Short mmCIF file of C-alpha atoms and ligand atoms in Angstrom, two decimals:
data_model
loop_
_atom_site.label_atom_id
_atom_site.label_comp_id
_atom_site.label_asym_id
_atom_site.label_seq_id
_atom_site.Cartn_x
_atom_site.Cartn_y
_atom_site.Cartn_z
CA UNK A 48 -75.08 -8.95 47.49
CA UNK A 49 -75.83 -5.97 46.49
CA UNK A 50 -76.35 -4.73 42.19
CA UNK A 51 -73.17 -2.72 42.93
CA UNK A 52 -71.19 -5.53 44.84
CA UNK A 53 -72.12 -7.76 41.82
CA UNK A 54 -70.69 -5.54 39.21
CA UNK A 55 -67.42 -5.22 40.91
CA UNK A 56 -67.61 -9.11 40.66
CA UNK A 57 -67.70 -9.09 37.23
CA UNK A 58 -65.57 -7.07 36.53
CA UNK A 59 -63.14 -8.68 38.38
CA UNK A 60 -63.61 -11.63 35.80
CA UNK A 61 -63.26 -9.20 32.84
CA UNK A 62 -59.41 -7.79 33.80
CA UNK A 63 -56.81 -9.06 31.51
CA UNK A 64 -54.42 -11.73 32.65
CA UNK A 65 -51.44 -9.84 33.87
CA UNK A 66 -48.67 -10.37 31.06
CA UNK A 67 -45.98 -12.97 31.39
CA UNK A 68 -42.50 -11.72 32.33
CA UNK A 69 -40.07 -11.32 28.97
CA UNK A 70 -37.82 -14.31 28.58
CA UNK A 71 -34.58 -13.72 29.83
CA UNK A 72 -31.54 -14.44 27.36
CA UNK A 73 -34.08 -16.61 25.44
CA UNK A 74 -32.17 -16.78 22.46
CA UNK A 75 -29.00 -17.30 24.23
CA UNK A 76 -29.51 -19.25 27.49
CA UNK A 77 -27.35 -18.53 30.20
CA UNK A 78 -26.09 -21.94 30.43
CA UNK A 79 -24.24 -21.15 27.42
CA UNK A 80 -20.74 -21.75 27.14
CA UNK A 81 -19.14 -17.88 26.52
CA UNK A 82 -18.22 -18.04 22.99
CA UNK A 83 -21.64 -19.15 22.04
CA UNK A 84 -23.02 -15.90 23.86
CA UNK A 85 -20.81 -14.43 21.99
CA UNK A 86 -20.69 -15.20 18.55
CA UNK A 87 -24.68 -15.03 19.23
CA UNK A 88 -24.48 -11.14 19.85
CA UNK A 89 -21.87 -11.25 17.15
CA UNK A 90 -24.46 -12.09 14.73
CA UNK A 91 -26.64 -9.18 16.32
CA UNK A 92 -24.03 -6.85 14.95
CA UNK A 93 -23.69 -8.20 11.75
CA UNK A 94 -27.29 -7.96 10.76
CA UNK A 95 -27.56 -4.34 12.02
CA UNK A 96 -24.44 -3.74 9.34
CA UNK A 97 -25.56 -5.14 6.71
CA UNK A 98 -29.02 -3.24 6.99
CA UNK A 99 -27.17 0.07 6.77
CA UNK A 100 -28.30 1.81 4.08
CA UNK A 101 -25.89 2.15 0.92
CA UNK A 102 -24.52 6.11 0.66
CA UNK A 103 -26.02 7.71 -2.63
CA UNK A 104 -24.00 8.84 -4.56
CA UNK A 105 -24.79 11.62 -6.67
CA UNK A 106 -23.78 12.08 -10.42
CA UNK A 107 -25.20 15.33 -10.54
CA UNK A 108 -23.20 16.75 -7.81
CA UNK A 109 -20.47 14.97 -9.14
CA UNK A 110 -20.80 16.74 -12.70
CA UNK A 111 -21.23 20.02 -11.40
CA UNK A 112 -18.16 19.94 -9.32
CA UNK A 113 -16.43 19.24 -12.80
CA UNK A 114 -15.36 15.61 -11.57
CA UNK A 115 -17.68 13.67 -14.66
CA UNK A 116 -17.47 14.36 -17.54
CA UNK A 117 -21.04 16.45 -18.54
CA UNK A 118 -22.49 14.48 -22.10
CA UNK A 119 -22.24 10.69 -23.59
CA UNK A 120 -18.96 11.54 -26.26
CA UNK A 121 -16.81 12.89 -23.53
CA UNK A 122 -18.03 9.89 -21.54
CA UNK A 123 -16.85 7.50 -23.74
CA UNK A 124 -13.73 8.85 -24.58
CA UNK A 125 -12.85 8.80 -20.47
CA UNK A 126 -14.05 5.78 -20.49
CA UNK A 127 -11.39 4.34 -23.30
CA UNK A 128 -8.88 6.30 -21.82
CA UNK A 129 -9.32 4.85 -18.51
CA UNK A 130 -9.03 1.27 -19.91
CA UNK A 131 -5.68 1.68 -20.99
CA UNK A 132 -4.56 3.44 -17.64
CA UNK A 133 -6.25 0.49 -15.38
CA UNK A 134 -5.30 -2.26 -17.56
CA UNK A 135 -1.70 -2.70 -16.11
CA UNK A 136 -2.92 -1.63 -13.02
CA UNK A 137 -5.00 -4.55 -12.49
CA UNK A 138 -2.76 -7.21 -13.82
CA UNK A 139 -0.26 -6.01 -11.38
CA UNK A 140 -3.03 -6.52 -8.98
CA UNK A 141 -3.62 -10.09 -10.19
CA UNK A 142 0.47 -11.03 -9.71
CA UNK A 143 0.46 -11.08 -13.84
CA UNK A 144 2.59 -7.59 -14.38
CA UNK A 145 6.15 -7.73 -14.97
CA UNK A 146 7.39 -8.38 -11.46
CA UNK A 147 6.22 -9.07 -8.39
CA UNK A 148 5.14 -6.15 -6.29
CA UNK A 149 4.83 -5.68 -2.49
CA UNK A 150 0.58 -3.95 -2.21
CA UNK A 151 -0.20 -3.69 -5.14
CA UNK A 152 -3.85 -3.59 -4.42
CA UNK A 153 -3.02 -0.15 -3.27
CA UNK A 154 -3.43 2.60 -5.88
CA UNK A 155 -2.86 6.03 -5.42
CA UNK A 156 -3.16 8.45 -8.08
CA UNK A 157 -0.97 11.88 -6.87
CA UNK A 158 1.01 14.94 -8.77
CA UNK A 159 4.02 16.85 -8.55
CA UNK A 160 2.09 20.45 -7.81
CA UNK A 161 -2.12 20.96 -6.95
CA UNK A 162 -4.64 20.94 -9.28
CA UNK A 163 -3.48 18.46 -12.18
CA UNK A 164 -6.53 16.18 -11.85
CA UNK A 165 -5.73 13.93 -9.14
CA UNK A 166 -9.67 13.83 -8.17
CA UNK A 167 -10.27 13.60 -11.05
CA UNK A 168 -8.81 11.13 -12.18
CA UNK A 169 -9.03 8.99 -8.41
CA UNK A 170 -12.58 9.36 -8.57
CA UNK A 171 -12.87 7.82 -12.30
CA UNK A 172 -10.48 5.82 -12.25
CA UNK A 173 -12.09 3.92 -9.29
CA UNK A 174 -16.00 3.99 -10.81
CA UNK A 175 -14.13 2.56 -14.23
CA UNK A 176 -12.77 0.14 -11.96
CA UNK A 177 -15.62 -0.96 -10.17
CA UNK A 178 -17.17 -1.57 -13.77
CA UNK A 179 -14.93 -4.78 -13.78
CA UNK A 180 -16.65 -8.23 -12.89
CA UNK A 181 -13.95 -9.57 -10.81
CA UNK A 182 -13.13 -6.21 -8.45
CA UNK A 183 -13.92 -4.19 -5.80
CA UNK A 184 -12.79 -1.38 -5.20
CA UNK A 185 -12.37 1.08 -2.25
CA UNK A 186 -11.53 4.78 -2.89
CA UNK A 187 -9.81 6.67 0.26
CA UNK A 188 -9.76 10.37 0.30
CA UNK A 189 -6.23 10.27 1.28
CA UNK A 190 -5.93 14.26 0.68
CA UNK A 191 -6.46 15.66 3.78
CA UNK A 192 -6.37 19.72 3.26
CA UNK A 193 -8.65 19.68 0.84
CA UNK A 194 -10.94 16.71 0.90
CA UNK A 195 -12.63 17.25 -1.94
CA UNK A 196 -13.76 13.49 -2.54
CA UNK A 197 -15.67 13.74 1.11
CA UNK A 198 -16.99 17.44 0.59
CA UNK A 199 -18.27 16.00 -2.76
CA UNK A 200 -19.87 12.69 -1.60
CA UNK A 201 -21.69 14.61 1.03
CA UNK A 202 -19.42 12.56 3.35
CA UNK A 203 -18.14 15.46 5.55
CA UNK A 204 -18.83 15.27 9.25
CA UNK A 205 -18.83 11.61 8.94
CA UNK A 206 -15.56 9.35 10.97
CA UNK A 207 -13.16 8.10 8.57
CA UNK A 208 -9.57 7.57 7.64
CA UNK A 209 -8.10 9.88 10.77
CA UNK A 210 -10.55 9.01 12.87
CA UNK A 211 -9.04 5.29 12.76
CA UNK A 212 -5.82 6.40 12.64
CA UNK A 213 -5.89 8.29 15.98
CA UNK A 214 -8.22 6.06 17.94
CA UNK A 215 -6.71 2.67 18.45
CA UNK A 216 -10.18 1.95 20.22
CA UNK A 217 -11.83 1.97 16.33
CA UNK A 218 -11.82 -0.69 14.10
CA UNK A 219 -10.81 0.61 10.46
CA UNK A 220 -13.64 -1.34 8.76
CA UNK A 221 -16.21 1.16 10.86
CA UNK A 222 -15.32 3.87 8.61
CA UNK A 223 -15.95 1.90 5.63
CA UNK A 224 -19.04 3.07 3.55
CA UNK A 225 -20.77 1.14 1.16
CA UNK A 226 -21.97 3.28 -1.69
CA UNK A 227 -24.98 2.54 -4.35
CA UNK A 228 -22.59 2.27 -6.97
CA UNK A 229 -22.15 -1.50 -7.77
CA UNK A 230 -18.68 -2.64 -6.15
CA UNK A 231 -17.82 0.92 -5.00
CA UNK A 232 -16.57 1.61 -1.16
CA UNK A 233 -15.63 4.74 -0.02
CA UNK A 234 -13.66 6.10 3.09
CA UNK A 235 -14.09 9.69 3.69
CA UNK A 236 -11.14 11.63 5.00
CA UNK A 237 -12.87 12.20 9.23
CA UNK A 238 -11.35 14.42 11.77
CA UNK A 239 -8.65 16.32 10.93
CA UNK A 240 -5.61 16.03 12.92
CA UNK A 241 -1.92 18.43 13.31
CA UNK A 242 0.69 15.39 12.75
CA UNK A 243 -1.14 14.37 9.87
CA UNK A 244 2.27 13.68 8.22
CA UNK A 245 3.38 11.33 11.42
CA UNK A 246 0.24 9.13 11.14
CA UNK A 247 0.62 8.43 7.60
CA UNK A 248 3.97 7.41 8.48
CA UNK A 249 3.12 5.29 11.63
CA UNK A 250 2.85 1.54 11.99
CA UNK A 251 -0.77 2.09 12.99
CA UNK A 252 -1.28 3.31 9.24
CA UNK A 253 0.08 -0.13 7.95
CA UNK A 254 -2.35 -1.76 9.93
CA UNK A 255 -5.14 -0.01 9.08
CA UNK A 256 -4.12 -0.36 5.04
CA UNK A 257 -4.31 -3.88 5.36
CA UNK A 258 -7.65 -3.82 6.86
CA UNK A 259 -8.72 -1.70 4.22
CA UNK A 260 -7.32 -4.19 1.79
CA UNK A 261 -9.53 -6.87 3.42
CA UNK A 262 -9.56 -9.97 3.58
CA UNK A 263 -11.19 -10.09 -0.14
CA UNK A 264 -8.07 -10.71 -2.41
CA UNK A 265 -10.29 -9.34 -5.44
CA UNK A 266 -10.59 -5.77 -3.35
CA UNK A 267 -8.70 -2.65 -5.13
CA UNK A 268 -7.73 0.21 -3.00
CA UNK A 269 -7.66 3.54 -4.87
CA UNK A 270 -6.24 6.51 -2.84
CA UNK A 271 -6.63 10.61 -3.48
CA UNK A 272 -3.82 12.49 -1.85
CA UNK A 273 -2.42 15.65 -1.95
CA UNK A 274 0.52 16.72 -4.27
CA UNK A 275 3.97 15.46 -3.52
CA UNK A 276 5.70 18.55 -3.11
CA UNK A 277 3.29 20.02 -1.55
CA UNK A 278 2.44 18.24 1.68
CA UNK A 279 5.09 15.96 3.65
CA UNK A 280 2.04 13.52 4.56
CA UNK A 281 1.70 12.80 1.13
CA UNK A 282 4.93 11.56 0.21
CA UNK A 283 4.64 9.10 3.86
CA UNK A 284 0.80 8.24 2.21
CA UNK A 285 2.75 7.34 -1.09
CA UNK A 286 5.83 5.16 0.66
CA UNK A 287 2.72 2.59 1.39
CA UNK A 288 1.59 2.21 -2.15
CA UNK A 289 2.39 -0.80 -4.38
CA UNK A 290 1.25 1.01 -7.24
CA UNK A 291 1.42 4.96 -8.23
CA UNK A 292 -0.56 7.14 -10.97
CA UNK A 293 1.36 10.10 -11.29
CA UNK A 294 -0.88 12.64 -12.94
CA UNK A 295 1.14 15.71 -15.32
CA UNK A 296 -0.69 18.25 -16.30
CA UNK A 297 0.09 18.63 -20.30
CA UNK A 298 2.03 21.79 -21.26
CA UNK A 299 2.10 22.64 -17.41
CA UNK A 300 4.15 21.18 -14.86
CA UNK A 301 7.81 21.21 -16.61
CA UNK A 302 9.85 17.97 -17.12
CA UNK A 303 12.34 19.16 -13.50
CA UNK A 304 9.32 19.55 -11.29
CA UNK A 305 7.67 16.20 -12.37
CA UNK A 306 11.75 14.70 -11.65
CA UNK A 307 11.38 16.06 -8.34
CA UNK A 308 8.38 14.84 -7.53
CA UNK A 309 9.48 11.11 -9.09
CA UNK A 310 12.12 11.09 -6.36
CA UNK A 311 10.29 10.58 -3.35
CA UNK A 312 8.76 7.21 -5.28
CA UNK A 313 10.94 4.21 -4.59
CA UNK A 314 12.37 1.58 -7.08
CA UNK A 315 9.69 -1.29 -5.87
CA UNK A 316 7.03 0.63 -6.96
CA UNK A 317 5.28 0.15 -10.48
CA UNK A 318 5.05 3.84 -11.78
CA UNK A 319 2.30 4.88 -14.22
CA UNK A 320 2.67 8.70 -15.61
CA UNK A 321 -1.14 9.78 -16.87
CA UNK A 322 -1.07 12.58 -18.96
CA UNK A 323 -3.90 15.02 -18.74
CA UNK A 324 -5.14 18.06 -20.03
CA UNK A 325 -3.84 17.43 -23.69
CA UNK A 326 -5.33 19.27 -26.17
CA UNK A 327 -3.70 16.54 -28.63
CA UNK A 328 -6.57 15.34 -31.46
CA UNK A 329 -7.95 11.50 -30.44
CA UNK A 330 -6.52 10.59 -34.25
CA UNK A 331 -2.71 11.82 -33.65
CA UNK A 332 -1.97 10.08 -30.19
CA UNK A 333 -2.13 6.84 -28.52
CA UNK A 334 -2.71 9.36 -25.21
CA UNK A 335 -5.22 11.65 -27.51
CA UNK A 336 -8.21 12.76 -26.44
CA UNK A 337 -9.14 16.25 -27.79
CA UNK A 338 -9.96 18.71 -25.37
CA UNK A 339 -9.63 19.04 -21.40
CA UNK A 340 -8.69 15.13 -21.17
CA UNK A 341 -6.20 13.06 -21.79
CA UNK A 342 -4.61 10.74 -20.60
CA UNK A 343 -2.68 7.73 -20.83
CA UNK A 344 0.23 5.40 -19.62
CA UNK A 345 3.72 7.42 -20.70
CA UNK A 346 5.90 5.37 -18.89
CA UNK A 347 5.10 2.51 -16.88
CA UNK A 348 7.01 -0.63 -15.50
CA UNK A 349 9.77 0.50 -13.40
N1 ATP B 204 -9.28 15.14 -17.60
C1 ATP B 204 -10.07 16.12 -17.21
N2 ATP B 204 -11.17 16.44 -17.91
C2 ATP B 204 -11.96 17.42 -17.50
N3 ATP B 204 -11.74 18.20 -16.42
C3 ATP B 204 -10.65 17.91 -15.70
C4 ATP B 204 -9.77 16.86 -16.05
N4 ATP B 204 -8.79 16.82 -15.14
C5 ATP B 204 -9.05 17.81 -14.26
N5 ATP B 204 -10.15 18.47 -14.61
C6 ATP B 204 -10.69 19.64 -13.93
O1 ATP B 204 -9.58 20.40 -13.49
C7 ATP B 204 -9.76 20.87 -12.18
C8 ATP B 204 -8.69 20.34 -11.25
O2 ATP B 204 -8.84 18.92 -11.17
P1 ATP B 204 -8.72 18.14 -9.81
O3 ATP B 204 -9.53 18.77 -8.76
O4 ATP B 204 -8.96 16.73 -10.11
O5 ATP B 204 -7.18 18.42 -9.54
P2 ATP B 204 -6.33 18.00 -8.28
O6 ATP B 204 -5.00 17.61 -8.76
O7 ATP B 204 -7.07 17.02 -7.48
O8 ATP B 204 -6.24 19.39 -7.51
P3 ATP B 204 -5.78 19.62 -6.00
O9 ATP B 204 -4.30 19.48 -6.00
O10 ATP B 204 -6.24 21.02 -5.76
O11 ATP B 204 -6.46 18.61 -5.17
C9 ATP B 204 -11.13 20.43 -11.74
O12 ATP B 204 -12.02 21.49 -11.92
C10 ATP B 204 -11.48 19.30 -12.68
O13 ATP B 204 -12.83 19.30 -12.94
MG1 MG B 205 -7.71 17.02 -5.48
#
C-alpha cells in the first residue's frame, strides 16, 4: 500500500459518526391517544405566552400627555380622591353594594360632551385600582376615534378590541396585554372599523366582554369610551356596563346636557357622577380638591 493509500485509510477512521436521525414526536409518541397530543402542544402554547414580555408602561409619557398628575401633593390628593370614587365601585363588584347588579365587573367611565377627563380619569382610576390586593384589573380603550389610551401606551398598530370583534377566527384573550404595572392589563383599541356602532351592539361583543371578564372572579374591567352624545357606539358600549362613571366637567357641561346624556343609561345600572375640574378648596368640600382636579361620588346608587 502505498504512503498515500495509507493516509486515505486513516482518515477514513478519523470521519465523525454520521449523526443520529432527530426523534420523531419524542415527547409525544404517536401512539398517543389525540387529546394527549393535544393538550401536549397545548402546553407548547402556554409556555410561549407566558414568556411574552410584559408592555412597559411609561409614566413619563404618561405625565407629559397630562394623564398623571406631574409632583407627589397632586399625587396624593388623586390618589384620596380616587378612593372614594372606587370604593362603591368595588363593593358592587364584590355583590356587597346596595343591590344586586347584572356585570358589574364592567366599569366604564364616559361624559355627556369630549374632553371632561374621561382618560383621565379611566386611566387612574384603573392604576388606583390595580393598587388593591384582591383585584385585577383590565383597562379597554373602548374610545375608538380618538384612542388616546393606545396612542399613549405606545400600543397603536398592535390587534385589539376590533380586531376580535370582526374576526370570529380570534380569540379575545389574544389581544390581551399584560403590562409591568402590578395587576394591570390593557386592551388597545386595533383596527378600526365603519359599523363601529353595530359591533358594540352585536352579540359577538357580549361574548367577547365575558372573555375579557375571565374566568378570574377578582378581575375588574375598566372601559374608556367616547362621549355619549357624541358617538352612537358609545351609548351601545355603555348598554353592556354594570357599572357607569359619568365624568362632569365643573362649571362646564350645564345640568340639561348632563340629563341628556343620563338618559341613554338604564335603571339596572349603578350610576356614579365624578366631578372634575373643581376649583373648590380641599377644606370646603367632601369632592374638594383645589385646582384642575376634583372629583368625587355626587350621586350614586340608582
Ligand atoms: N382631574 C384632572 N386633573 C388634571 N388634568 C386633567 C384632569 N382631568 C382632565 N385633565 C386634563 O384635561 C384634558 C382632557 O382630559 P381627557 O383627555 O381625560 O378628557 P376626555 O374626556 O377623555 O376627552 P375626549 O372626549 O377628547 O376623549 C387633558 O389634557 C387632561 O390632561
Ligand atoms: Mg378621552
Amino acid at each position: 500500500m502505498s504512503i498515500v493509500e495509507k493516509a486515505a485509510e486513516k482518515l477514513k477512521t478519523l470521519q465523525p459518526e454520521p449523526p443520529l436521525p432527530p426523534p420523531v414526536e419524542a415527547a409525544v409518541p404517536h401512539s398517543a391517544p389525540t387529546i394527549e397530543r393535544l393538550s401536549g402542544k397545548a402546553r407548547v402554547v402556554e409556555q410561549a405566552t407566558e414568556a411574552a414580555p410584559l408592555w412597559h408602561v411609561d409614566q413619563m409619557a404618561l405625565e407629559r400627555a397630562g394623564l398623571l398628575p406631574a409632583g407627589d401633593e397632586a399625587n396624593d390628593r388623586l390618589a384620596d380622591e380616587l378612593r372614594r370614587v372606587k370604593r362603591p365601585l368595588m363593593e358592587n363588584a364584590i355583590g356587597n353594594g346596595p343591590k344586586v347588579l347584572a356585570h358589574a365587573e364592567r366599569i366604564v367611565v364616559t361624559s355627556a360632551v369630549p374632553g371632561e377627563g374621561k382618560t383621565f380619569t379611566a386611566l387612574n382610576l384603573a392604576l388606583s385600582l390595580a393598587r388593591e390586593l384582591d383585584f385585577e384589573v383590565l383597562l379597554v380603550d373602548g374610545d375608538i376615534p380618538k384612542s388616546h389610551i393606545t396612542r399613549v401606551l405606545g400600543l397603536g398598530g398592535q390587534p385589539g378590541l376590533m380586531d376580535v370583534l370582526v374576526d370570529e377566527r380570534r380569540q379575545p384573550a389574544e389581544v390581551i396585554v399584560r403590562t409591568d404595572v402590578p395587576n394591570l392589563l390593557v386592551v388597545p383599541v386595533g383596527g378600526r372599523h365603519p359599523l363601529t356602532a353595530e359591533l358594540f351592539g352585536s352579540l359577538r361583543m357580549e361574548y367577547v366582554l365575558e372573555e375579557f371578564g375571565g374566568r378570574n372572579p377578582h378581575r375588574l374591567v375598566v372601559f374608556d369610551s367616547s362621549p355619549l352624545l357624541a358617538t352612537p357606539e358609545s351609548q351601545a358600549l355603555v348598554s353592556h356596563m354594570g357599572q357607569v362613571c359619568m365624568v362632569v366637567a365643573a362649571g362646564r357641561t350645564g345640568q340639561h346636557t348632563v340629563d341628556s346624556a343620563m338618559q341613554s343609561l338604564n335603571d339596572s345600572q349603578y350610576v356614579g357622577l365624578i366631578l372634575n375640574m373643581s376649583c373648590l378648596p380641599a377644606s370646603e368640600s367632601y369632592y374638594g380638591y383645589q385646582g384642575l382636579y376634583s372629583q368625587g361620588r355626587l350621586a350614586g346608587e340608582a
